[in-house]
Amino acid sequence: MTWQQAVERTVTGLGYELVDLERSGGGLLRVFIDRVPGKAYPSGESQSVTVDDCETVTRQLQYVLEVEQCDYSRMEVSSPGLDRPLKRAADYERFAGQQVELTLKAPFQGRKHYRGELQAGPDSWRLVL
């Protein structure tokens, strides 16, 4: 099992959503988690990730990564914050109807930054400015 699979299995096994995962050359492992809407958590009712949630995931990941012999020097577990990336179809479904900001790698029609409402189409998604 790869370290990515170990992290994903652990985070989802604890009932959280794995939003993103980063590993730097200096041994830093960053794990971004989110709460699943409608699920109850021992750390209380909140729509946002709490410090207790991050601590729970951190402690479990420390054990799992040691057993899996994954080498890292430091680990950070946190909420994705306001800049939460939308990567999977489920992310787009969850945030449909919300105001989002979109940053492109290359300009489109002379712009790289857009802000608007994320709307679902029959087979696609669109940003309504």
mmCIF file of N, CA, C and O in Angstrom, residues 16-20 30-35 47-51 53-55 57-58 76-85 94:
data_model
loop_
_atom_site.group_PDB
_atom_site.id
_atom_site.type_symbol
_atom_site.label_atom_id
_atom_site.label_comp_id
_atom_site.label_asym_id
_atom_site.label_seq_id
_atom_site.Cartn_x
_atom_site.Cartn_y
_atom_site.Cartn_z
ATOM 1 N N TYR A 16 -14.138 11.212 7.797
ATOM 2 C CA TYR A 16 -13.863 12.520 7.218
ATOM 3 C C TYR A 16 -13.619 12.380 5.718
ATOM 4 O O TYR A 16 -13.408 11.282 5.213
ATOM 5 N N GLU A 17 -13.645 13.501 5.038
ATOM 6 C CA GLU A 17 -13.341 13.524 3.612
ATOM 7 C C GLU A 17 -11.906 13.995 3.430
ATOM 8 O O GLU A 17 -11.496 14.994 4.025
ATOM 9 N N LEU A 18 -11.138 13.281 2.641
ATOM 10 C CA LEU A 18 -9.783 13.713 2.299
ATOM 11 C C LEU A 18 -9.908 14.689 1.131
ATOM 12 O O LEU A 18 -10.284 14.300 0.036
ATOM 13 N N VAL A 19 -9.592 15.958 1.382
ATOM 14 C CA VAL A 19 -9.725 16.997 0.363
ATOM 15 C C VAL A 19 -8.473 17.075 -0.489
ATOM 16 O O VAL A 19 -8.543 17.135 -1.707
ATOM 17 N N ASP A 20 -7.326 17.073 0.161
ATOM 18 C CA ASP A 20 -6.072 17.191 -0.573
ATOM 19 C C ASP A 20 -4.948 16.620 0.273
ATOM 20 O O ASP A 20 -5.077 16.455 1.486
ATOM 21 N N ARG A 30 1.307 17.247 4.417
ATOM 22 C CA ARG A 30 0.120 18.055 4.703
ATOM 23 C C ARG A 30 -1.116 17.279 4.277
ATOM 24 O O ARG A 30 -1.198 16.798 3.151
ATOM 25 N N VAL A 31 -2.074 17.210 5.194
ATOM 26 C CA VAL A 31 -3.319 16.497 4.956
ATOM 27 C C VAL A 31 -4.460 17.479 5.214
ATOM 28 O O VAL A 31 -4.547 18.066 6.289
ATOM 29 N N PHE A 32 -5.321 17.666 4.206
ATOM 30 C CA PHE A 32 -6.463 18.570 4.333
ATOM 31 C C PHE A 32 -7.728 17.734 4.399
ATOM 32 O O PHE A 32 -8.004 16.939 3.496
ATOM 33 N N ILE A 33 -8.489 17.915 5.486
ATOM 34 C CA ILE A 33 -9.696 17.124 5.716
ATOM 35 C C ILE A 33 -10.916 18.033 5.796
ATOM 36 O O ILE A 33 -10.799 19.228 6.051
ATOM 37 N N ASP A 34 -12.083 17.438 5.593
ATOM 38 C CA ASP A 34 -13.332 18.171 5.761
ATOM 39 C C ASP A 34 -14.343 17.223 6.382
ATOM 40 O O ASP A 34 -14.219 16.000 6.280
ATOM 41 N N ARG A 35 -15.331 17.807 7.010
ATOM 42 C CA ARG A 35 -16.419 17.006 7.562
ATOM 43 C C ARG A 35 -17.396 16.640 6.452
ATOM 44 O O ARG A 35 -17.588 17.402 5.510
ATOM 45 N N GLN A 47 -20.216 22.751 11.198
ATOM 46 C CA GLN A 47 -20.071 22.495 9.768
ATOM 47 C C GLN A 47 -18.600 22.507 9.381
ATOM 48 O O GLN A 47 -18.227 21.970 8.356
ATOM 49 N N SER A 48 -17.785 23.114 10.218
ATOM 50 C CA SER A 48 -16.361 23.252 9.923
ATOM 51 C C SER A 48 -15.539 22.253 10.717
ATOM 52 O O SER A 48 -15.941 21.789 11.780
ATOM 53 N N VAL A 49 -14.365 21.955 10.201
ATOM 54 C CA VAL A 49 -13.412 21.086 10.891
ATOM 55 C C VAL A 49 -12.937 21.794 12.153
ATOM 56 O O VAL A 49 -12.632 22.986 12.132
ATOM 57 N N THR A 50 -12.870 21.057 13.259
ATOM 58 C CA THR A 50 -12.403 21.623 14.523
ATOM 59 C C THR A 50 -10.977 21.155 14.815
ATOM 60 O O THR A 50 -10.468 20.237 14.167
ATOM 61 N N VAL A 51 -10.378 21.766 15.813
ATOM 62 C CA VAL A 51 -9.043 21.359 16.252
ATOM 63 C C VAL A 51 -9.077 19.910 16.733
ATOM 64 O O VAL A 51 -8.146 19.142 16.488
ATOM 65 N N ASP A 53 -10.995 17.543 15.615
ATOM 66 C CA ASP A 53 -11.022 16.683 14.429
ATOM 67 C C ASP A 53 -9.604 16.478 13.902
ATOM 68 O O ASP A 53 -9.206 15.354 13.582
ATOM 69 N N CYS A 54 -8.858 17.576 13.800
ATOM 70 C CA CYS A 54 -7.479 17.494 13.300
ATOM 71 C C CYS A 54 -6.612 16.638 14.217
ATOM 72 O O CYS A 54 -5.788 15.848 13.747
ATOM 73 N N GLU A 55 -6.817 16.761 15.515
ATOM 74 C CA GLU A 55 -6.042 15.970 16.468
ATOM 75 C C GLU A 55 -6.366 14.481 16.335
ATOM 76 O O GLU A 55 -5.461 13.641 16.338
ATOM 77 N N VAL A 57 -7.444 12.847 13.678
ATOM 78 C CA VAL A 57 -6.870 12.332 12.437
ATOM 79 C C VAL A 57 -5.349 12.240 12.550
ATOM 80 O O VAL A 57 -4.742 11.253 12.127
ATOM 81 N N THR A 58 -4.722 13.249 13.142
ATOM 82 C CA THR A 58 -3.266 13.244 13.300
ATOM 83 C C THR A 58 -2.803 12.038 14.097
ATOM 84 O O THR A 58 -1.874 11.326 13.688
ATOM 85 N N GLU A 76 1.107 17.937 9.113
ATOM 86 C CA GLU A 76 0.105 18.951 9.419
ATOM 87 C C GLU A 76 -1.238 18.436 8.917
ATOM 88 O O GLU A 76 -1.364 18.063 7.756
ATOM 89 N N VAL A 77 -2.236 18.430 9.791
ATOM 90 C CA VAL A 77 -3.599 18.067 9.404
ATOM 91 C C VAL A 77 -4.455 19.289 9.654
ATOM 92 O O VAL A 77 -4.446 19.846 10.752
ATOM 93 N N SER A 78 -5.180 19.730 8.618
ATOM 94 C CA SER A 78 -5.981 20.943 8.781
ATOM 95 C C SER A 78 -7.183 20.935 7.847
ATOM 96 O O SER A 78 -7.328 20.071 6.982
ATOM 97 N N SER A 79 -8.009 21.944 8.035
ATOM 98 C CA SER A 79 -9.141 22.198 7.160
ATOM 99 C C SER A 79 -8.621 22.824 5.875
ATOM 100 O O SER A 79 -7.595 23.495 5.885
ATOM 101 N N PRO A 80 -9.324 22.638 4.766
ATOM 102 C CA PRO A 80 -8.876 23.284 3.533
ATOM 103 C C PRO A 80 -9.109 24.790 3.550
ATOM 104 O O PRO A 80 -8.557 25.511 2.723
ATOM 105 N N GLY A 81 -9.907 25.277 4.490
ATOM 106 C CA GLY A 81 -10.145 26.710 4.604
ATOM 107 C C GLY A 81 -11.033 27.250 3.497
ATOM 108 O O GLY A 81 -11.739 26.510 2.814
ATOM 109 N N LEU A 82 -10.978 28.549 3.318
ATOM 110 C CA LEU A 82 -11.826 29.208 2.326
ATOM 111 C C LEU A 82 -11.403 28.894 0.898
ATOM 112 O O LEU A 82 -12.190 29.029 -0.028
ATOM 113 N N ASP A 83 -10.157 28.508 0.712
ATOM 114 C CA ASP A 83 -9.640 28.216 -0.622
ATOM 115 C C ASP A 83 -9.771 26.741 -0.962
ATOM 116 O O ASP A 83 -8.928 26.175 -1.648
ATOM 117 N N ARG A 84 -10.830 26.099 -0.512
ATOM 118 C CA ARG A 84 -11.022 24.663 -0.715
ATOM 119 C C ARG A 84 -11.085 24.350 -2.201
ATOM 120 O O ARG A 84 -11.918 24.884 -2.930
ATOM 121 N N PRO A 85 -10.207 23.483 -2.678
ATOM 122 C CA PRO A 85 -10.245 23.128 -4.096
ATOM 123 C C PRO A 85 -11.404 22.168 -4.389
ATOM 124 O O PRO A 85 -11.756 21.336 -3.563
ATOM 125 N N ARG A 94 -21.745 19.129 -4.172
ATOM 126 C CA ARG A 94 -21.894 19.655 -2.816
ATOM 127 C C ARG A 94 -21.978 21.177 -2.802
ATOM 128 O O ARG A 94 -22.721 21.756 -2.019
#
